[in-house]
Amino acid sequence: MNIDTAEALSLDENSEVSFSQLLVLSGLSDNDLRELVDHGALTPIDPNASSWMFTSYCVVVARKASRLSRDFELDAHAVSILLGFVEKIEALESELHALRAGALGHGPAAASGTVSR
Amino acid sequence: MKYKDYYKILGVAHDASADDIKKAYRKLARKYHPDVSKEKNAEENFKEVSEAYETLRDPEKRAAFDQLGSHAAGQEFRPPPDWSQHFASGSPFETMGQSAFDDIDLADLLAGLTGRARGRSGGRAGGREGPIPGPDYEAMVRITLEQAFHGTEIELDLSVPEYDERGVAHRVPHRIKVRIPKGVIDGQKLRVPGKGGKGMQGAPPGDLYLDIQVQPHPLFRTSGQDLYVDLPLAPWEAVLGTSVELPTLAGAVSLKVPAGTRAGQQLRLAGRGLSRPGGKSGDLFAIVSIVVPTVVNERERSLYRELSESSNFDPRAHFKLGAAA
């Protein structure tokens, strides 16, 4: 059977989604999404714009907020606080990972290698 | 249909109160919720816990579940003959023959009793009328670092619910082919639009979300789009400088190591890491270590002695400075 190949899209800082797309993709209500923005859990690219746009990475955060809200029966404020802690833990884990990979603070500062060929 | 013991999954007695069930769920949700847990198999465990709670929190579903009888977890079973008339009245299951239960998931059966269908983001559409968007699917994808570097195509085999003309969900195998863009990193999330479940009554399909896991590589370590590789040098190579063949994910390159290179020094090969979407690629860092031969012949020993006698180099000079302070 011939199966079409679908393209996977990165959810990162390089592409954008609109407020209404974020609503559909996250399953959050309009009110909850606005509250998450008010509490700083999600930041529009231009908070002063008449219609908010977000980086597509916000889809990851908003879906996480939706799961946390549903599974722990939390309101948007509690979800925002929890997301803040989760984000801090992830940042620390990432730093630890970078240290382990040899990225930070070990040995003298990086010098440039010369590559031939 | 395979039996799942929802009481055992939540660790509560069969006569547990609603409060006990809620407490047990919260405790296990804290332990296994994939967004806050670092437990092994957290996602699978949480899925079971969540499924058990969805059933036992709802008196109607709980009663229907209780009347399915007690079986060993994982055991194939069919509901008792009169079960459908008592608990599935008005649902598509009411008129189903016994054998029709065989390819139905227990959770789908119990969810179907109240006419509910899973909506987008795994949420419930609560028996509402009108079009219902298809559910989103989520899958973990393990790829090699080479696949992450070059981009790759993968085939996913999922077991998904498909609704028959009566609205009964049957588990069916579903194969999806996905192109993963180059430069994905460990932990990255990808969205494949329209590859989730089918929508109902003309609603759009859901999406497929992929959670990328990059397998550890025997040579390279990663940090975001940057790569790290250990570069062992012999003492004389570090002192005199040398040219070494260094592996990269795009093939070996010749790397010039400057004279006087120290252990721990990082030699940066710009743009030789993983590519960033819409930006420049990460870098490859060769981390220098200096290794010494454990066995030396007489000639080498003699040369080391000669070097030791003629060199003024003191690797511990800072000890004296520290002691004088």
Coordinates of C-alpha atoms in Angstrom, one line a residue:
Chain A
M1 CA 0.0 0.0 0.0
N2 CA 1.3 3.4 -0.9
I3 CA 1.3 5.8 2.0
D4 CA 1.8 9.6 1.5
T5 CA 4.6 11.1 3.4
A6 CA 3.5 14.0 5.7
E7 CA 5.7 16.9 6.6
A8 CA 6.5 17.3 10.3
L9 CA 6.6 21.0 11.3
S10 CA 9.0 22.2 14.0
L11 CA 7.3 23.9 16.9
D12 CA 10.0 26.5 17.6
E13 CA 10.8 30.2 17.6
N14 CA 11.0 30.4 13.8
S15 CA 7.4 30.1 12.9
E16 CA 4.2 31.8 14.1
V17 CA 0.6 30.9 14.9
S18 CA -2.3 33.3 15.5
F19 CA -4.3 33.5 18.7
S20 CA -7.2 31.6 17.1
Q21 CA -4.9 28.8 15.8
L22 CA -3.4 28.5 19.3
L23 CA -6.9 28.1 20.7
V24 CA -7.7 25.3 18.3
L25 CA -4.3 23.6 18.7
S26 CA -4.2 23.7 22.5
G27 CA -7.8 23.0 23.3
L28 CA -7.8 25.9 25.8
S29 CA -10.7 28.2 26.1
D30 CA -10.4 31.8 24.9
N31 CA -10.6 33.0 28.6
D32 CA -7.9 30.6 29.8
L33 CA -5.6 31.5 27.0
R34 CA -5.9 35.2 27.7
E35 CA -5.4 34.5 31.5
L36 CA -2.2 32.6 30.7
V37 CA -1.0 35.6 28.7
D38 CA -2.0 37.9 31.6
H39 CA 0.0 35.7 34.1
G40 CA 3.0 35.7 31.8
A41 CA 3.0 32.0 31.0
L42 CA 2.6 32.8 27.3
T43 CA 3.9 35.9 25.6
P44 CA 2.6 37.2 22.2
I45 CA 5.3 38.3 19.8
D46 CA 3.9 41.8 20.0
P47 CA 1.7 42.2 23.1
N48 CA 0.5 45.6 21.8
A49 CA -0.7 44.3 18.5
S50 CA -4.4 44.3 17.8
S51 CA -4.4 40.6 17.0
W52 CA -1.9 38.5 18.9
M53 CA 0.6 36.3 17.1
F54 CA 2.8 33.7 19.0
T55 CA 5.9 31.7 18.1
S56 CA 4.8 28.1 17.3
Y57 CA 6.8 27.0 20.4
C58 CA 3.8 28.5 22.3
V59 CA 1.8 25.6 21.0
V60 CA 4.0 23.3 23.1
V61 CA 3.5 25.5 26.2
A62 CA -0.3 26.0 25.7
R63 CA -0.9 22.2 25.2
K64 CA 1.1 21.6 28.4
A65 CA -1.1 24.2 30.2
S66 CA -4.2 22.5 28.8
R67 CA -3.1 19.1 30.1
L68 CA -2.0 20.4 33.5
S69 CA -5.3 22.2 33.9
R70 CA -7.4 19.2 32.9
D71 CA -5.4 16.5 34.7
F72 CA -4.8 18.4 38.0
E73 CA -8.0 20.4 37.9
L74 CA -6.1 23.7 38.1
D75 CA -7.1 27.2 37.2
A76 CA -5.1 29.4 34.8
H77 CA -3.3 31.1 37.7
A78 CA -2.1 27.8 39.3
V79 CA -1.2 26.5 35.8
S80 CA 1.0 29.6 35.2
I81 CA 2.8 29.1 38.5
L82 CA 3.4 25.4 37.7
L83 CA 4.5 26.2 34.2
G84 CA 7.0 28.7 35.6
F85 CA 8.5 25.9 37.9
V86 CA 8.5 23.4 35.1
E87 CA 10.3 25.9 32.8
K88 CA 12.9 26.6 35.5
I89 CA 13.5 22.8 35.9
E90 CA 13.8 22.4 32.2
A91 CA 16.3 25.3 31.9
L92 CA 18.4 23.8 34.8
E93 CA 18.3 20.4 33.2
S94 CA 19.4 21.9 29.9
E95 CA 22.3 23.7 31.6
L96 CA 23.3 20.5 33.3
H97 CA 23.1 18.6 30.0
A98 CA 25.3 21.3 28.4
L99 CA 27.8 21.0 31.2
R100 CA 27.9 17.3 30.8
A101 CA 28.3 17.6 27.1
G102 CA 31.4 19.8 27.8
A103 CA 29.8 23.0 26.8
L104 CA 30.4 25.3 29.8
G105 CA 33.1 26.4 32.1
H106 CA 35.4 23.4 31.7
G107 CA 38.9 24.4 30.7
P108 CA 40.1 27.5 28.9
A109 CA 37.8 29.5 26.6
A110 CA 37.2 28.1 23.2
A111 CA 39.7 28.7 20.5
S112 CA 38.9 28.3 16.8
G113 CA 40.2 25.2 15.1
T114 CA 41.3 25.4 11.5
V115 CA 39.7 22.9 9.2
S116 CA 41.3 22.1 5.9
R117 CA 39.6 20.1 3.2
Chain B
M1 CA -11.4 -7.0 24.7
K2 CA -8.6 -6.9 27.3
Y3 CA -9.5 -6.4 30.9
K4 CA -8.0 -3.6 33.0
D5 CA -8.4 -3.6 36.7
Y6 CA -9.0 0.1 37.3
Y7 CA -9.2 -0.3 41.1
K8 CA -5.8 -2.0 41.2
I9 CA -4.3 0.7 38.9
L10 CA -5.4 3.4 41.3
G11 CA -4.5 1.3 44.3
V12 CA -8.0 1.6 45.9
A13 CA -10.5 -0.9 47.3
H14 CA -13.6 -1.8 45.3
D15 CA -15.7 0.0 47.9
A16 CA -13.5 3.2 47.8
S17 CA -15.4 6.4 48.2
A18 CA -15.3 9.1 45.5
D19 CA -12.9 11.1 47.8
D20 CA -10.5 8.2 48.2
I21 CA -10.5 7.7 44.4
K22 CA -9.8 11.4 43.8
K23 CA -6.9 11.3 46.4
A24 CA -5.4 8.2 44.9
Y25 CA -5.6 9.8 41.4
R26 CA -4.0 13.0 42.5
K27 CA -1.1 11.2 44.2
L28 CA -0.5 9.0 41.1
A29 CA -1.0 12.0 38.7
R30 CA 1.8 13.9 40.7
K31 CA 4.0 10.8 40.3
Y32 CA 3.4 10.0 36.7
H33 CA 2.1 13.1 34.8
P34 CA 4.5 13.3 31.9
D35 CA 4.8 17.1 32.2
V36 CA 6.1 17.0 35.8
S37 CA 7.4 13.4 36.2
K38 CA 10.8 12.0 35.5
E39 CA 9.7 8.4 36.3
K40 CA 10.4 5.8 33.7
N41 CA 7.4 5.0 31.5
A42 CA 5.6 8.0 33.1
E43 CA 3.5 8.6 30.1
E44 CA 2.2 5.0 29.8
N45 CA 1.6 4.8 33.6
F46 CA -0.3 8.1 33.6
K47 CA -2.4 7.1 30.6
E48 CA -3.6 4.0 32.6
V49 CA -4.1 6.1 35.8
S50 CA -6.1 8.7 33.9
E51 CA -8.2 6.1 32.2
A52 CA -9.0 4.4 35.5
Y53 CA -9.9 7.8 37.1
E54 CA -12.2 8.7 34.1
T55 CA -14.1 5.6 34.8
L56 CA -14.2 5.4 38.6
R57 CA -15.0 9.1 39.1
D58 CA -18.2 8.7 37.1
P59 CA -20.9 6.7 39.1
E60 CA -22.6 5.6 35.9
K61 CA -19.4 4.3 34.3
R62 CA -18.2 2.8 37.6
A63 CA -21.4 0.8 38.0
A64 CA -21.1 -0.4 34.4
F65 CA -17.4 -1.4 35.0
D66 CA -18.2 -3.2 38.2
Q67 CA -20.7 -5.4 36.4
L68 CA -18.2 -6.5 33.8
G69 CA -17.0 -8.9 36.5
S70 CA -13.5 -9.5 37.9
H71 CA -10.8 -10.8 35.6
A72 CA -7.1 -10.9 35.6
A73 CA -5.4 -7.7 34.2
G74 CA -4.8 -8.2 30.5
Q75 CA -7.2 -11.2 30.2
E76 CA -9.4 -11.3 27.1
F77 CA -13.1 -11.1 28.1
R78 CA -16.6 -10.2 26.9
P79 CA -19.2 -8.4 28.9
P80 CA -21.9 -10.6 30.5
P81 CA -24.9 -11.3 28.1
D82 CA -27.3 -8.9 29.7
W83 CA -24.7 -6.2 30.4
S84 CA -25.5 -4.1 27.3
Q85 CA -29.2 -4.0 28.0
H86 CA -28.5 -2.7 31.6
F87 CA -25.7 -0.3 31.0
A88 CA -25.5 0.5 27.3
S89 CA -29.2 1.3 26.7
G90 CA -29.5 3.9 24.0
S91 CA -25.8 3.6 23.1
P92 CA -24.5 1.9 20.0
F93 CA -23.4 -1.1 22.1
E94 CA -27.0 -2.0 23.1
T95 CA -27.6 -4.1 20.0
M96 CA -24.1 -5.4 19.4
G97 CA -23.5 -9.1 19.3
Q98 CA -21.0 -10.6 21.9
S99 CA -18.2 -11.1 19.3
A100 CA -18.4 -7.5 18.3
F101 CA -16.7 -6.6 21.6
D102 CA -13.5 -8.3 20.7
D103 CA -11.6 -5.4 19.0
I104 CA -13.0 -2.7 21.3
D105 CA -10.8 -1.0 23.9
L106 CA -12.3 -1.0 27.4
A107 CA -11.8 2.8 27.7
D108 CA -13.6 3.3 24.4
L109 CA -16.5 1.1 25.5
L110 CA -17.0 2.9 28.8
A111 CA -16.6 6.3 27.2
G112 CA -19.1 5.3 24.5
L113 CA -21.8 4.5 27.1
T114 CA -22.5 8.2 27.6
G115 CA -22.2 8.9 23.9
R116 CA -19.0 10.8 24.3
A117 CA -16.3 11.0 21.7
R118 CA -12.7 12.0 22.2
G119 CA -12.2 15.5 20.8
R120 CA -9.1 17.5 19.9
S121 CA -6.2 17.5 22.3
G122 CA -7.5 14.3 23.8
G123 CA -10.3 16.2 25.5
R124 CA -13.9 15.1 25.5
A125 CA -16.6 16.6 23.4
G126 CA -19.1 15.8 26.0
G127 CA -21.8 14.3 23.8
R128 CA -22.4 17.6 22.1
E129 CA -24.3 17.8 18.8
G130 CA -22.7 18.8 15.5
P131 CA -19.2 18.4 14.0
I132 CA -16.5 17.1 16.3
P133 CA -12.9 17.7 15.4
G134 CA -10.7 14.6 15.2
P135 CA -8.6 13.7 18.2
D136 CA -4.9 14.6 18.2
Y137 CA -2.4 11.7 18.4
E138 CA 0.9 11.8 20.2
A139 CA 3.9 9.6 19.6
M140 CA 7.4 9.3 20.8
V141 CA 10.0 8.9 18.0
R142 CA 13.5 7.7 18.6
I143 CA 16.0 8.6 15.9
T144 CA 19.7 8.5 15.6
L145 CA 21.9 11.6 15.7
E146 CA 22.7 11.0 12.0
Q147 CA 19.0 11.0 11.2
A148 CA 18.6 14.3 13.2
F149 CA 21.5 15.8 11.3
H150 CA 20.4 14.9 7.8
G151 CA 16.6 14.7 8.3
T152 CA 14.8 11.5 7.8
E153 CA 11.6 9.7 6.9
I154 CA 10.0 7.5 9.5
E155 CA 7.0 5.1 9.5
L156 CA 4.8 5.0 12.6
D157 CA 2.5 2.2 13.4
L158 CA -0.3 3.4 15.7
S159 CA -3.3 1.7 17.1
V160 CA -6.1 4.2 16.8
P161 CA -9.9 4.1 17.3
E162 CA -11.9 4.1 14.2
Y163 CA -15.7 4.6 14.4
D164 CA -18.1 2.3 12.5
E165 CA -21.5 3.4 11.1
R166 CA -23.0 3.0 14.6
G167 CA -20.4 5.3 16.2
V168 CA -18.6 2.4 17.9
A169 CA -14.9 2.8 18.2
H170 CA -12.8 -0.2 17.1
R171 CA -9.0 -0.3 17.5
V172 CA -7.3 -0.5 14.1
P173 CA -3.7 -0.4 13.1
H174 CA -2.7 2.8 11.3
R175 CA 0.6 3.5 9.5
I176 CA 1.8 7.0 9.0
K177 CA 4.9 8.1 7.0
V178 CA 6.4 11.3 8.3
R179 CA 9.4 13.4 7.0
I180 CA 11.4 14.7 9.9
P181 CA 13.2 17.9 9.1
K182 CA 17.0 18.1 9.5
G183 CA 18.3 19.7 12.7
V184 CA 15.8 18.4 15.2
I185 CA 17.1 18.1 18.7
D186 CA 16.4 15.8 21.6
G187 CA 13.1 16.7 23.3
Q188 CA 11.8 18.7 20.4
K189 CA 8.1 18.6 19.6
L190 CA 6.9 18.4 16.0
R191 CA 3.4 18.8 14.6
V192 CA 2.1 16.9 11.6
P193 CA -1.1 18.7 10.6
G194 CA -4.1 16.6 9.7
K195 CA -2.6 13.3 10.7
G196 CA -4.6 12.8 13.9
G197 CA -8.0 11.1 14.1
K198 CA -10.8 11.7 11.6
G199 CA -13.3 14.4 12.5
M200 CA -16.9 13.6 12.8
Q201 CA -19.7 15.1 10.7
G202 CA -17.5 17.1 8.5
A203 CA -15.1 18.4 11.2
P204 CA -11.4 18.6 10.4
P205 CA -9.0 15.8 11.4
G206 CA -6.8 16.2 14.5
D207 CA -3.0 16.6 14.3
L208 CA -0.2 14.2 15.1
Y209 CA 2.4 15.4 17.7
L210 CA 5.8 13.9 17.8
D211 CA 8.1 13.9 20.7
I212 CA 11.7 13.5 19.4
Q213 CA 14.2 11.5 21.3
V214 CA 17.7 11.4 19.9
Q215 CA 19.6 8.3 20.8
P216 CA 23.0 8.7 22.5
H217 CA 25.8 8.6 20.0
P218 CA 29.1 6.7 20.7
L219 CA 31.2 9.7 19.7
F220 CA 29.2 12.9 19.8
R221 CA 27.3 14.5 22.7
T222 CA 24.7 17.2 22.0
S223 CA 23.6 20.4 23.6
G224 CA 20.9 22.0 21.6
Q225 CA 22.3 22.3 18.0
D226 CA 25.9 22.2 19.2
L227 CA 27.9 18.9 19.1
Y228 CA 30.8 17.9 21.3
V229 CA 33.5 15.3 20.6
D230 CA 36.5 14.2 22.7
L231 CA 39.8 14.8 21.0
P232 CA 42.6 12.8 22.7
L233 CA 46.1 14.1 21.8
A234 CA 49.5 12.6 22.6
P235 CA 51.7 15.0 24.7
W236 CA 54.0 15.8 21.8
E237 CA 51.0 16.5 19.5
A238 CA 49.7 19.0 22.1
V239 CA 53.1 20.7 22.5
L240 CA 54.1 20.8 18.8
G241 CA 50.8 21.1 17.2
T242 CA 49.5 18.6 14.7
S243 CA 46.8 17.9 12.1
V244 CA 44.2 15.2 13.0
E245 CA 41.4 13.6 11.1
L246 CA 38.3 14.5 13.1
P247 CA 34.9 12.7 12.5
T248 CA 31.9 15.0 11.9
L249 CA 28.4 14.0 11.0
A250 CA 29.1 15.2 7.5
G251 CA 32.2 13.1 7.2
A252 CA 35.8 13.4 8.5
V253 CA 37.6 16.7 8.3
S254 CA 41.3 17.5 8.8
L255 CA 41.7 19.6 11.9
K256 CA 44.8 21.7 12.6
V257 CA 45.6 21.6 16.3
P258 CA 47.7 24.6 17.3
A259 CA 51.0 24.2 19.1
G260 CA 50.6 24.6 22.9
T261 CA 47.1 23.2 23.0
R262 CA 46.0 22.4 26.6
A263 CA 43.8 19.6 28.0
G264 CA 40.2 20.8 28.4
Q265 CA 40.6 23.3 25.6
Q266 CA 37.7 23.4 23.1
L267 CA 38.4 23.7 19.4
R268 CA 35.4 25.1 17.7
L269 CA 34.4 24.1 14.2
A270 CA 31.9 26.7 13.3
G271 CA 28.7 25.5 11.6
R272 CA 29.5 21.8 11.9
G273 CA 26.7 21.1 14.4
L274 CA 23.0 20.5 13.7
S275 CA 21.3 23.0 11.5
R276 CA 18.9 25.5 13.0
P277 CA 15.6 26.1 11.1
G278 CA 15.9 29.6 9.6
G279 CA 19.3 30.3 11.0
K280 CA 22.9 29.3 11.0
S281 CA 24.0 25.8 12.1
G282 CA 25.3 24.9 15.5
D283 CA 29.0 24.3 16.1
L284 CA 31.1 21.3 16.7
F285 CA 33.5 21.5 19.7
A286 CA 36.4 19.2 19.9
I287 CA 37.4 18.9 23.6
V288 CA 41.0 18.2 24.0
S289 CA 42.3 15.6 26.4
I290 CA 46.0 14.7 26.6
V291 CA 46.6 11.0 27.0
V292 CA 49.9 9.3 27.8
P293 CA 51.2 5.9 26.6
T294 CA 50.9 3.4 29.5
V295 CA 53.7 1.3 28.0
V296 CA 56.9 2.8 26.7
N297 CA 60.0 1.2 25.2
E298 CA 63.5 1.8 26.3
R299 CA 64.2 4.4 23.6
E300 CA 61.0 6.4 24.5
R301 CA 61.8 6.2 28.2
S302 CA 65.3 7.6 27.5
L303 CA 63.8 10.5 25.5
Y304 CA 61.3 11.3 28.3
R305 CA 64.2 11.3 30.7
E306 CA 66.2 13.7 28.5
L307 CA 63.1 15.9 28.2
S308 CA 62.6 15.9 31.9
E309 CA 66.2 17.0 32.5
S310 CA 66.3 19.7 29.9
S311 CA 62.8 21.2 30.5
N312 CA 62.1 24.1 32.9
F313 CA 58.3 23.6 32.6
D314 CA 56.6 23.4 36.0
P315 CA 53.0 22.3 35.8
R316 CA 52.5 23.0 39.5
A317 CA 54.0 26.5 39.7
H318 CA 50.7 27.9 41.0
F319 CA 51.0 25.7 44.1
K320 CA 54.0 27.8 45.2
L321 CA 52.2 31.0 44.5
G322 CA 49.2 29.8 46.4
A323 CA 51.4 28.6 49.4
A324 CA 53.2 32.0 49.5
A325 CA 50.0 34.0 49.7

